[in-house]
PDB file of C-alpha atoms in Angstrom:
ATOM      1  CA  MET A  21      49.915  75.770 121.905  1.00 36.00           C
ATOM      2  CA  THR A  22      50.003  79.479 120.308  1.00 40.00           C
ATOM      3  CA  LEU A  23      48.257  79.809 116.914  1.00 43.00           C
ATOM      4  CA  THR A  24      49.403  81.551 114.341  1.00 45.00           C
ATOM      5  CA  ASP A  25      48.235  84.088 112.257  1.00 47.00           C
ATOM      6  CA  THR A  26      48.964  81.885 109.176  1.00 46.00           C
ATOM      7  CA  ARG A  27      45.903  79.936 109.951  1.00 51.00           C
ATOM      8  CA  VAL A  28      43.962  82.651 109.108  1.00 61.00           C
ATOM      9  CA  ASP A  29      44.283  81.594 104.995  1.00 81.00           C
ATOM     10  CA  ASP A  30      45.414  77.840 105.783  1.00 95.00           C
ATOM     11  CA  SER A  31      43.984  75.777 103.048  1.00 94.00           C
ATOM     12  CA  TYR A  32      45.323  72.827 104.437  1.00 98.00           C
ATOM     13  CA  PRO A  33      44.727  72.766 107.883  1.00 97.00           C
ATOM     14  CA  THR A  34      47.092  69.827 110.093  1.00 97.00           C
ATOM     15  CA  ARG A  35      47.570  68.678 113.372  1.00 94.00           C
ATOM     16  CA  ILE A  36      43.766  69.229 114.487  1.00 94.00           C
ATOM     17  CA  THR A  37      42.138  68.035 117.407  1.00 92.00           C
ATOM     18  CA  GLY A  38      38.810  66.640 115.397  1.00 90.00           C
ATOM     19  CA  LYS A  39      38.497  63.431 113.231  1.00 92.00           C
ATOM     20  CA  PRO A  40      41.050  64.525 110.532  1.00 94.00           C
ATOM     21  CA  GLU A  41      39.950  64.291 106.809  1.00 96.00           C
ATOM     22  CA  HIS A  42      41.189  63.501 103.192  1.00 97.00           C
ATOM     23  CA  LEU A  43      41.127  67.180 101.478  1.00 98.00           C
ATOM     24  CA  PRO A  44      41.869  67.912  97.891  1.00 97.00           C
ATOM     25  CA  ARG A  45      44.506  69.207  96.644  1.00 97.00           C
ATOM     26  CA  THR A  46      43.778  72.908  95.421  1.00 95.00           C
ATOM     27  CA  HIS A  47      46.811  73.775  93.608  1.00 98.00           C
ATOM     28  CA  PRO A  48      48.685  71.674  90.606  1.00 98.00           C
ATOM     29  CA  THR A  49      51.328  69.573  90.938  1.00 98.00           C
ATOM     30  CA  VAL A  50      53.413  70.673  87.556  1.00 98.00           C
ATOM     31  CA  TRP A  51      53.570  74.483  87.448  1.00 98.00           C
ATOM     32  CA  GLY A  52      55.801  75.063  84.157  1.00 98.00           C
ATOM     33  CA  THR A  53      55.485  73.858  80.424  1.00 98.00           C
ATOM     34  CA  GLU A  54      57.338  71.625  78.104  1.00 98.00           C
ATOM     35  CA  ALA A  55      59.231  74.848  76.745  1.00 98.00           C
ATOM     36  CA  GLU A  56      61.225  75.918  79.808  1.00 97.00           C
ATOM     37  CA  GLY A  57      63.033  72.651  80.512  1.00 96.00           C
ATOM     38  CA  PRO A  58      64.478  69.336  79.495  1.00 98.00           C
ATOM     39  CA  LEU A  59      61.077  67.176  80.708  1.00 98.00           C
ATOM     40  CA  ASP A  60      58.400  66.739  77.538  1.00 98.00           C
ATOM     41  CA  ALA A  61      55.399  67.342  77.408  1.00 98.00           C
ATOM     42  CA  ALA A  62      54.121  63.553  78.061  1.00 98.00           C
ATOM     43  CA  THR A  63      56.312  63.450  81.209  1.00 98.00           C
ATOM     44  CA  LEU A  64      55.287  66.409  82.861  1.00 98.00           C
ATOM     45  CA  ALA A  65      51.453  64.834  82.083  1.00 98.00           C
ATOM     46  CA  ASN A  66      52.670  62.026  83.673  1.00 98.00           C
ATOM     47  CA  HIS A  67      53.973  63.678  86.754  1.00 98.00           C
ATOM     48  CA  GLU A  68      51.225  65.310  86.496  1.00 98.00           C
ATOM     49  CA  THR A  69      49.344  62.710  86.968  1.00 98.00           C
ATOM     50  CA  ARG A  70      51.016  60.267  89.023  1.00 98.00           C
ATOM     51  CA  GLY A  71      53.393  62.431  90.982  1.00 98.00           C
ATOM     52  CA  TYR A  72      56.711  61.335  90.409  1.00 98.00           C
ATOM     53  CA  THR A  73      59.148  60.850  87.629  1.00 98.00           C
ATOM     54  CA  VAL A  74      62.216  58.421  87.741  1.00 97.00           C
ATOM     55  CA  VAL A  75      64.940  60.000  85.552  1.00 97.00           C
ATOM     56  CA  ASP A  76      67.414  56.797  84.821  1.00 96.00           C
ATOM     57  CA  GLN A  77      71.252  57.344  84.568  1.00 96.00           C
ATOM     58  CA  LEU A  78      71.278  61.078  85.922  1.00 97.00           C
ATOM     59  CA  LEU A  79      74.546  60.667  87.062  1.00 97.00           C
ATOM     60  CA  SER A  80      77.734  58.777  85.309  1.00 97.00           C
ATOM     61  CA  PRO A  81      79.481  55.915  87.083  1.00 96.00           C
ATOM     62  CA  GLY A  82      82.516  57.937  87.524  1.00 97.00           C
ATOM     63  CA  GLU A  83      80.109  60.844  89.230  1.00 97.00           C
ATOM     64  CA  ILE A  84      78.395  58.020  91.392  1.00 97.00           C
ATOM     65  CA  GLN A  85      82.095  56.725  92.653  1.00 96.00           C
ATOM     66  CA  THR A  86      82.987  60.491  93.527  1.00 97.00           C
ATOM     67  CA  TYR A  87      79.568  60.773  95.148  1.00 96.00           C
ATOM     68  CA  TRP A  88      79.831  57.705  96.732  1.00 93.00           C
ATOM     69  CA  GLN A  89      83.151  58.781  98.297  1.00 94.00           C
ATOM     70  CA  GLU A  90      81.822  61.897  99.410  1.00 94.00           C
ATOM     71  CA  LEU A  91      79.407  60.099 101.441  1.00 91.00           C
ATOM     72  CA  VAL A  92      81.870  58.304 103.137  1.00 90.00           C
ATOM     73  CA  ARG A  93      84.209  61.182 104.315  1.00 91.00           C
ATOM     74  CA  MET A  94      81.085  63.302 105.539  1.00 90.00           C
ATOM     75  CA  SER A  95      79.947  60.473 107.490  1.00 86.00           C
ATOM     76  CA  SER A  96      83.383  59.519 109.396  1.00 85.00           C
ATOM     77  CA  GLY A  97      84.378  61.363 112.148  1.00 73.00           C
ATOM     78  CA  ASP A  98      82.758  62.545 115.583  1.00 71.00           C
ATOM     79  CA  HIS A  99      79.704  64.126 115.118  1.00 69.00           C
ATOM     80  CA  ARG A 100      78.335  63.639 118.680  1.00 68.00           C
ATOM     81  CA  ASP A 101      77.875  67.953 118.285  1.00 75.00           C
ATOM     82  CA  ASP A 102      76.890  68.349 115.271  1.00 87.00           C
ATOM     83  CA  GLU A 103      72.785  68.855 115.199  1.00 88.00           C
ATOM     84  CA  ARG A 104      72.853  68.190 111.563  1.00 91.00           C
ATOM     85  CA  VAL A 105      73.864  64.340 111.863  1.00 90.00           C
ATOM     86  CA  ILE A 106      70.767  62.389 112.465  1.00 84.00           C
ATOM     87  CA  THR A 107      71.800  58.651 113.889  1.00 79.00           C
ATOM     88  CA  GLU A 108      70.256  55.769 113.997  1.00 74.00           C
ATOM     89  CA  ALA A 109      67.940  55.012 117.408  1.00 70.00           C
ATOM     90  CA  ARG A 110      68.872  51.985 117.732  1.00 72.00           C
ATOM     91  CA  THR A 111      72.610  51.749 116.766  1.00 74.00           C
ATOM     92  CA  GLY A 112      74.080  55.042 116.908  1.00 73.00           C
ATOM     93  CA  GLU A 113      75.198  54.766 113.240  1.00 77.00           C
ATOM     94  CA  VAL A 114      74.959  57.815 110.871  1.00 84.00           C
ATOM     95  CA  ARG A 115      71.005  57.839 109.446  1.00 83.00           C
ATOM     96  CA  SER A 116      71.130  61.084 107.848  1.00 90.00           C
ATOM     97  CA  ILE A 117      73.207  64.182 107.465  1.00 94.00           C
ATOM     98  CA  PHE A 118      71.397  67.697 106.856  1.00 95.00           C
ATOM     99  CA  ASP A 119      72.419  71.243 104.987  1.00 96.00           C
ATOM    100  CA  VAL A 120      74.984  69.065 103.016  1.00 96.00           C
ATOM    101  CA  HIS A 121      74.681  71.842  99.792  1.00 97.00           C
ATOM    102  CA  GLU A 122      76.384  74.026 102.845  1.00 95.00           C
ATOM    103  CA  THR A 123      78.812  71.947 104.164  1.00 93.00           C
ATOM    104  CA  SER A 124      80.101  70.125 100.559  1.00 95.00           C
ATOM    105  CA  GLU A 125      81.508  71.862  97.600  1.00 97.00           C
ATOM    106  CA  LEU A 126      80.269  68.702  95.565  1.00 97.00           C
ATOM    107  CA  ILE A 127      76.703  68.945  96.438  1.00 97.00           C
ATOM    108  CA  ALA A 128      76.517  72.514  96.010  1.00 97.00           C
ATOM    109  CA  GLU A 129      77.597  71.937  92.796  1.00 98.00           C
ATOM    110  CA  LEU A 130      75.293  69.216  92.122  1.00 98.00           C
ATOM    111  CA  VAL A 131      72.199  71.311  93.055  1.00 98.00           C
ATOM    112  CA  ARG A 132      73.357  73.831  90.673  1.00 98.00           C
ATOM    113  CA  ASP A 133      73.644  71.309  87.558  1.00 98.00           C
ATOM    114  CA  PRO A 134      71.570  72.083  84.623  1.00 98.00           C
ATOM    115  CA  ARG A 135      70.731  68.256  84.623  1.00 98.00           C
ATOM    116  CA  VAL A 136      69.344  69.161  88.400  1.00 98.00           C
ATOM    117  CA  LEU A 137      68.103  72.555  88.374  1.00 98.00           C
ATOM    118  CA  ASP A 138      66.470  73.005  85.387  1.00 98.00           C
ATOM    119  CA  ARG A 139      64.174  70.250  85.933  1.00 98.00           C
ATOM    120  CA  ALA A 140      63.259  71.604  89.559  1.00 98.00           C
ATOM    121  CA  ARG A 141      62.376  74.845  87.347  1.00 98.00           C
ATOM    122  CA  GLN A 142      59.976  73.412  85.044  1.00 98.00           C
ATOM    123  CA  ILE A 143      58.154  70.881  87.156  1.00 98.00           C
ATOM    124  CA  LEU A 144      57.734  74.345  89.718  1.00 98.00           C
ATOM    125  CA  GLY A 145      57.530  76.947  86.824  1.00 98.00           C
ATOM    126  CA  SER A 146      59.945  79.273  88.507  1.00 98.00           C
ATOM    127  CA  GLU A 147      63.263  80.304  90.063  1.00 98.00           C
ATOM    128  CA  VAL A 148      63.634  77.909  92.811  1.00 98.00           C
ATOM    129  CA  TYR A 149      66.067  77.537  96.175  1.00 98.00           C
ATOM    130  CA  ILE A 150      66.975  74.668  98.881  1.00 98.00           C
ATOM    131  CA  HIS A 151      64.526  74.274 101.575  1.00 98.00           C
ATOM    132  CA  GLN A 152      66.409  71.038 102.570  1.00 98.00           C
ATOM    133  CA  SER A 153      69.483  68.710 101.176  1.00 98.00           C
ATOM    134  CA  ARG A 154      70.375  65.752 102.891  1.00 96.00           C
ATOM    135  CA  VAL A 155      72.463  62.718 102.432  1.00 94.00           C
ATOM    136  CA  ASN A 156      70.553  59.389 103.191  1.00 90.00           C
ATOM    137  CA  TYR A 157      72.160  56.053 104.781  1.00 89.00           C
ATOM    138  CA  MET A 158      70.810  52.909 104.666  1.00 86.00           C
ATOM    139  CA  PRO A 159      73.566  50.244 105.838  1.00 83.00           C
ATOM    140  CA  GLY A 160      72.693  46.456 104.952  1.00 86.00           C
ATOM    141  CA  PHE A 161      71.945  44.453 107.536  1.00 88.00           C
ATOM    142  CA  LYS A 162      70.712  47.760 110.266  1.00 84.00           C
ATOM    143  CA  GLY A 163      68.808  50.577 108.188  1.00 84.00           C
ATOM    144  CA  THR A 164      65.711  51.162 109.123  1.00 84.00           C
ATOM    145  CA  GLY A 165      62.942  52.740 107.309  1.00 86.00           C
ATOM    146  CA  PHE A 166      60.315  55.684 107.389  1.00 86.00           C
ATOM    147  CA  TYR A 167      56.781  54.931 107.762  1.00 91.00           C
ATOM    148  CA  TRP A 168      54.294  56.488 105.309  1.00 95.00           C
ATOM    149  CA  HIS A 169      54.287  60.224 105.339  1.00 95.00           C
ATOM    150  CA  SER A 170      53.331  63.491 103.437  1.00 97.00           C
ATOM    151  CA  ASP A 171      56.209  65.564 103.282  1.00 97.00           C
ATOM    152  CA  PHE A 172      54.475  68.306 102.462  1.00 98.00           C
ATOM    153  CA  GLU A 173      51.973  68.158 106.081  1.00 97.00           C
ATOM    154  CA  THR A 174      55.599  68.826 107.823  1.00 95.00           C
ATOM    155  CA  TRP A 175      56.597  71.666 105.999  1.00 97.00           C
ATOM    156  CA  HIS A 176      53.282  72.758 106.187  1.00 98.00           C
ATOM    157  CA  ALA A 177      52.778  72.538 110.100  1.00 96.00           C
ATOM    158  CA  GLU A 178      56.325  72.786 111.127  1.00 95.00           C
ATOM    159  CA  ASP A 179      57.939  74.867 109.037  1.00 97.00           C
ATOM    160  CA  GLY A 180      55.400  77.090 107.747  1.00 98.00           C
ATOM    161  CA  MET A 181      55.441  75.876 103.998  1.00 98.00           C
ATOM    162  CA  PRO A 182      52.079  77.403 102.501  1.00 98.00           C
ATOM    163  CA  ALA A 183      51.452  75.395  99.329  1.00 98.00           C
ATOM    164  CA  PRO A 184      52.713  71.767  97.969  1.00 98.00           C
ATOM    165  CA  ARG A 185      54.928  73.787  95.279  1.00 98.00           C
ATOM    166  CA  ALA A 186      57.772  72.033  95.894  1.00 98.00           C
ATOM    167  CA  VAL A 187      59.488  69.022  94.536  1.00 98.00           C
ATOM    168  CA  SER A 188      62.331  66.804  96.103  1.00 98.00           C
ATOM    169  CA  CYS A 189      64.810  64.641  93.909  1.00 98.00           C
ATOM    170  CA  SER A 190      66.334  61.994  95.441  1.00 97.00           C
ATOM    171  CA  ILE A 191      69.463  60.356  93.229  1.00 97.00           C
ATOM    172  CA  ALA A 192      70.700  56.726  94.548  1.00 96.00           C
ATOM    173  CA  LEU A 193      74.349  56.499  95.300  1.00 95.00           C
ATOM    174  CA  THR A 194      73.489  52.726  94.997  1.00 94.00           C
ATOM    175  CA  ASP A 195      71.221  50.107  93.218  1.00 94.00           C
ATOM    176  CA  ASN A 196      67.974  50.324  94.401  1.00 92.00           C
ATOM    177  CA  TYR A 197      66.637  46.726  95.029  1.00 92.00           C
ATOM    178  CA  PRO A 198      63.157  45.793  95.598  1.00 90.00           C
ATOM    179  CA  PHE A 199      64.608  44.010  98.870  1.00 93.00           C
ATOM    180  CA  ASN A 200      66.757  46.604 100.383  1.00 92.00           C
ATOM    181  CA  GLY A 201      64.679  49.310 101.447  1.00 89.00           C
ATOM    182  CA  GLY A 202      63.838  51.159  98.089  1.00 90.00           C
ATOM    183  CA  LEU A 203      61.102  54.462  98.253  1.00 94.00           C
ATOM    184  CA  MET A 204      57.531  52.975  98.082  1.00 96.00           C
ATOM    185  CA  VAL A 205      55.418  55.710  96.578  1.00 98.00           C
ATOM    186  CA  MET A 206      51.471  56.008  96.166  1.00 98.00           C
ATOM    187  CA  PRO A 207      50.584  57.404  93.053  1.00 98.00           C
ATOM    188  CA  GLY A 208      48.336  59.888  92.207  1.00 98.00           C
ATOM    189  CA  SER A 209      48.609  60.609  95.812  1.00 98.00           C
ATOM    190  CA  GLN A 210      49.580  64.212  95.686  1.00 98.00           C
ATOM    191  CA  ARG A 211      46.077  64.910  94.818  1.00 98.00           C
ATOM    192  CA  THR A 212      44.278  63.967  98.377  1.00 98.00           C
ATOM    193  CA  PHE A 213      46.026  65.888 101.373  1.00 98.00           C
ATOM    194  CA  VAL A 214      45.939  63.913 104.369  1.00 97.00           C
ATOM    195  CA  GLN A 215      44.759  65.641 107.828  1.00 97.00           C
ATOM    196  CA  CYS A 216      46.899  64.437 110.744  1.00 95.00           C
ATOM    197  CA  ALA A 217      45.650  64.056 114.301  1.00 92.00           C
ATOM    198  CA  GLY A 218      47.929  65.464 117.510  1.00 90.00           C
ATOM    199  CA  GLU A 219      49.356  68.613 118.569  1.00 90.00           C
ATOM    200  CA  THR A 220      53.280  69.403 117.641  1.00 92.00           C
ATOM    201  CA  PRO A 221      55.353  68.640 120.975  1.00 87.00           C
ATOM    202  CA  GLU A 222      58.176  71.455 121.246  1.00 85.00           C
ATOM    203  CA  SER A 223      61.159  70.635 119.337  1.00 75.00           C
ATOM    204  CA  ASN A 224      59.792  67.830 117.706  1.00 78.00           C
ATOM    205  CA  TYR A 225      62.428  67.675 115.216  1.00 72.00           C
ATOM    206  CA  LYS A 226      64.693  66.320 117.403  1.00 64.00           C
ATOM    207  CA  SER A 227      63.080  63.106 117.863  1.00 59.00           C
ATOM    208  CA  SER A 228      61.145  63.211 114.409  1.00 59.00           C
ATOM    209  CA  LEU A 229      64.204  62.903 112.433  1.00 62.00           C
ATOM    210  CA  LYS A 230      65.209  59.509 114.042  1.00 55.00           C
ATOM    211  CA  GLU A 231      61.548  58.465 113.778  1.00 58.00           C
ATOM    212  CA  GLN A 232      58.190  60.462 113.181  1.00 66.00           C
ATOM    213  CA  ARG A 233      55.264  59.792 115.223  1.00 71.00           C
ATOM    214  CA  VAL A 234      53.635  63.021 114.933  1.00 77.00           C
ATOM    215  CA  GLY A 235      52.237  64.135 111.606  1.00 87.00           C
ATOM    216  CA  VAL A 236      51.828  60.492 110.189  1.00 90.00           C
ATOM    217  CA  PRO A 237      48.408  59.140 108.519  1.00 94.00           C
ATOM    218  CA  SER A 238      46.994  56.446 110.532  1.00 94.00           C
ATOM    219  CA  GLU A 239      46.727  53.192 109.491  1.00 95.00           C
ATOM    220  CA  ASP A 240      43.178  53.462 108.281  1.00 96.00           C
ATOM    221  CA  ASP A 241      44.279  55.948 105.834  1.00 96.00           C
ATOM    222  CA  ILE A 242      46.762  54.402 104.334  1.00 96.00           C
ATOM    223  CA  THR A 243      44.577  51.427 103.806  1.00 97.00           C
ATOM    224  CA  LYS A 244      42.320  53.943 101.595  1.00 97.00           C
ATOM    225  CA  LEU A 245      44.980  55.536 100.065  1.00 98.00           C
ATOM    226  CA  ALA A 246      46.525  52.128  99.065  1.00 98.00           C
ATOM    227  CA  ALA A 247      43.215  51.090  97.841  1.00 98.00           C
ATOM    228  CA  GLU A 248      42.602  53.745  95.749  1.00 98.00           C
ATOM    229  CA  TYR A 249      45.933  54.997  94.409  1.00 98.00           C
ATOM    230  CA  GLY A 250      47.988  51.366  94.809  1.00 98.00           C
ATOM    231  CA  ILE A 251      51.876  51.464  95.175  1.00 98.00           C
ATOM    232  CA  ASP A 252      54.810  51.524  93.280  1.00 97.00           C
ATOM    233  CA  GLN A 253      58.260  51.130  94.624  1.00 96.00           C
ATOM    234  CA  PHE A 254      61.308  53.469  93.146  1.00 94.00           C
ATOM    235  CA  THR A 255      63.975  50.886  92.044  1.00 93.00           C
ATOM    236  CA  GLY A 256      67.073  51.044  89.443  1.00 91.00           C
ATOM    237  CA  GLN A 257      70.828  51.381  88.805  1.00 95.00           C
ATOM    238  CA  ALA A 258      72.844  53.880  90.868  1.00 96.00           C
ATOM    239  CA  GLY A 259      72.577  57.561  89.127  1.00 97.00           C
ATOM    240  CA  SER A 260      68.686  57.033  88.353  1.00 97.00           C
ATOM    241  CA  ALA A 261      66.950  60.198  89.537  1.00 97.00           C
ATOM    242  CA  LEU A 262      63.308  60.032  91.414  1.00 97.00           C
ATOM    243  CA  TRP A 263      61.412  63.256  91.227  1.00 98.00           C
ATOM    244  CA  PHE A 264      58.841  63.457  93.827  1.00 98.00           C
ATOM    245  CA  ASP A 265      55.600  65.619  94.559  1.00 98.00           C
ATOM    246  CA  SER A 266      55.886  67.244  98.225  1.00 98.00           C
ATOM    247  CA  ASN A 267      52.334  65.761  98.855  1.00 98.00           C
ATOM    248  CA  VAL A 268      52.867  62.093  97.581  1.00 98.00           C
ATOM    249  CA  MET A 269      52.194  59.162 100.184  1.00 98.00           C
ATOM    250  CA  HIS A 270      55.834  57.591 100.235  1.00 97.00           C
ATOM    251  CA  GLY A 271      57.688  55.476 103.101  1.00 95.00           C
ATOM    252  CA  SER A 272      60.291  52.984 103.290  1.00 93.00           C
ATOM    253  CA  SER A 273      60.592  49.675 104.950  1.00 92.00           C
ATOM    254  CA  ASN A 274      64.311  48.536 106.943  1.00 92.00           C
ATOM    255  CA  ASN A 275      66.932  46.973 105.327  1.00 91.00           C
ATOM    256  CA  ILE A 276      67.935  43.127 106.393  1.00 93.00           C
ATOM    257  CA  THR A 277      69.944  42.541 103.014  1.00 95.00           C
ATOM    258  CA  PRO A 278      73.392  42.792 103.202  1.00 95.00           C
ATOM    259  CA  TYR A 279      73.103  45.824 100.467  1.00 93.00           C
ATOM    260  CA  PRO A 280      73.361  49.277 101.666  1.00 89.00           C
ATOM    261  CA  ARG A 281      70.850  52.168  99.797  1.00 90.00           C
ATOM    262  CA  SER A 282      72.124  55.820  99.845  1.00 92.00           C
ATOM    263  CA  ASN A 283      71.068  58.362  98.113  1.00 94.00           C
ATOM    264  CA  ILE A 284      71.129  62.224  97.905  1.00 97.00           C
ATOM    265  CA  PHE A 285      67.678  64.226  98.830  1.00 97.00           C
ATOM    266  CA  ILE A 286      67.176  67.634  97.825  1.00 98.00           C
ATOM    267  CA  VAL A 287      63.810  69.775  97.774  1.00 98.00           C
ATOM    268  CA  PHE A 288      63.374  72.492  95.647  1.00 98.00           C
ATOM    269  CA  ASN A 289      61.145  74.982  96.542  1.00 98.00           C
ATOM    270  CA  SER A 290      59.465  78.069  94.908  1.00 98.00           C
ATOM    271  CA  VAL A 291      60.914  81.302  95.258  1.00 98.00           C
ATOM    272  CA  GLU A 292      57.039  82.213  95.257  1.00 98.00           C
ATOM    273  CA  ASN A 293      56.255  79.692  97.806  1.00 98.00           C
ATOM    274  CA  ALA A 294      58.098  81.354 100.440  1.00 98.00           C
ATOM    275  CA  LEU A 295      57.924  79.993 103.837  1.00 98.00           C
ATOM    276  CA  ARG A 296      55.715  81.619 106.508  1.00 97.00           C
ATOM    277  CA  GLU A 297      55.077  81.236 110.687  1.00 97.00           C
ATOM    278  CA  PRO A 298      54.646  77.589 111.035  1.00 97.00           C
ATOM    279  CA  TYR A 299      50.875  76.888 110.459  1.00 97.00           C
ATOM    280  CA  ALA A 300      50.745  73.866 113.656  1.00 95.00           C
ATOM    281  CA  ALA A 301      53.655  74.394 115.571  1.00 94.00           C
ATOM    282  CA  ILE A 302      55.014  77.052 118.364  1.00 93.00           C
ATOM    283  CA  GLU A 303      58.336  77.429 116.520  1.00 93.00           C
ATOM    284  CA  ARG A 304      60.218  77.315 113.842  1.00 95.00           C
ATOM    285  CA  ARG A 305      62.694  74.155 112.821  1.00 95.00           C
ATOM    286  CA  PRO A 306      66.037  75.158 112.373  1.00 95.00           C
ATOM    287  CA  THR A 307      67.339  76.733 109.039  1.00 96.00           C
ATOM    288  CA  PHE A 308      69.447  73.291 108.537  1.00 95.00           C
ATOM    289  CA  ILE A 309      65.979  71.408 107.784  1.00 95.00           C
ATOM    290  CA  ALA A 310      64.237  74.110 106.653  1.00 97.00           C
ATOM    291  CA  GLY A 311      66.290  76.558 104.521  1.00 97.00           C
ATOM    292  CA  ARG A 312      64.827  80.422 104.445  1.00 97.00           C
ATOM    293  CA  ASP A 313      66.865  81.713 102.205  1.00 97.00           C
ATOM    294  CA  THR A 314      64.981  82.779  98.685  1.00 97.00           C
ATOM    295  CA  ALA A 315      68.085  83.876  96.697  1.00 97.00           C
ATOM    296  CA  PRO A 316      67.283  81.473  93.840  1.00 98.00           C
ATOM    297  CA  LEU A 317      70.199  79.053  92.828  1.00 97.00           C
ATOM    298  CA  SER A 318      71.846  80.106  89.707  1.00 90.00           C
ATOM    299  CA  ARG A 319      73.992  77.585  87.666  1.00 76.00           C
TER     300      ARG A 319
END
């Protein structure tokens, strides 16, 4: 592997050859203040402690229906030649579609909606841009989950994100039950950076978006984190939103129920945290996965 010069000031080394360690986070989770957005001081303090915030009824019933119809539209048709469309390894059904804020006018409006954008700016304490956007489909009976992972570990190693100054917003377009593959998070785990072992394969994203095998913690790591932090699960009605830190350990199980679980997923990165060269990969991932246009979003 060719080492890049970003390793000179790497605060979160990963994809190592030795024994992985748990490193203390050196950056805050919340960068802004109560005066900078809609979240009050108590909510911000809770977000700093737990690493996530749930906003109920972010979208109205009418908006939910509109966005659901948009998801149906985007998943229809022939996607065989579109690299932004990720299919299930076993069934070939659409699993995720990336870069949706660039291909859907409705979602382009959503990422600039004050209900969404103002919270992102407040949590990150700066202007923001889109690092990644996608829609996730988890159909009934056939939806496969995501193993435990920290998004920041991958974004740092493969995209060159210097610090965990990014926040994800997952907006539910279907009801999230405890039994249909709802997202599980370890509250407070954003304070610990878990190193991962192994070298990043060339073009790793082509397989990792279907099933991630590199950049995931060991079972021993997960056991220790669960014992320290516990596990919460995001449940709620369609229209709810989960805001969670880029370094929170999270995952989801398969959906073997008849009830689908779909969401719009938006990652905001601070303009002061622009991507560099990858810290632990020989090549950049495509921009539809890791955006490099740091022009601040405007309403």
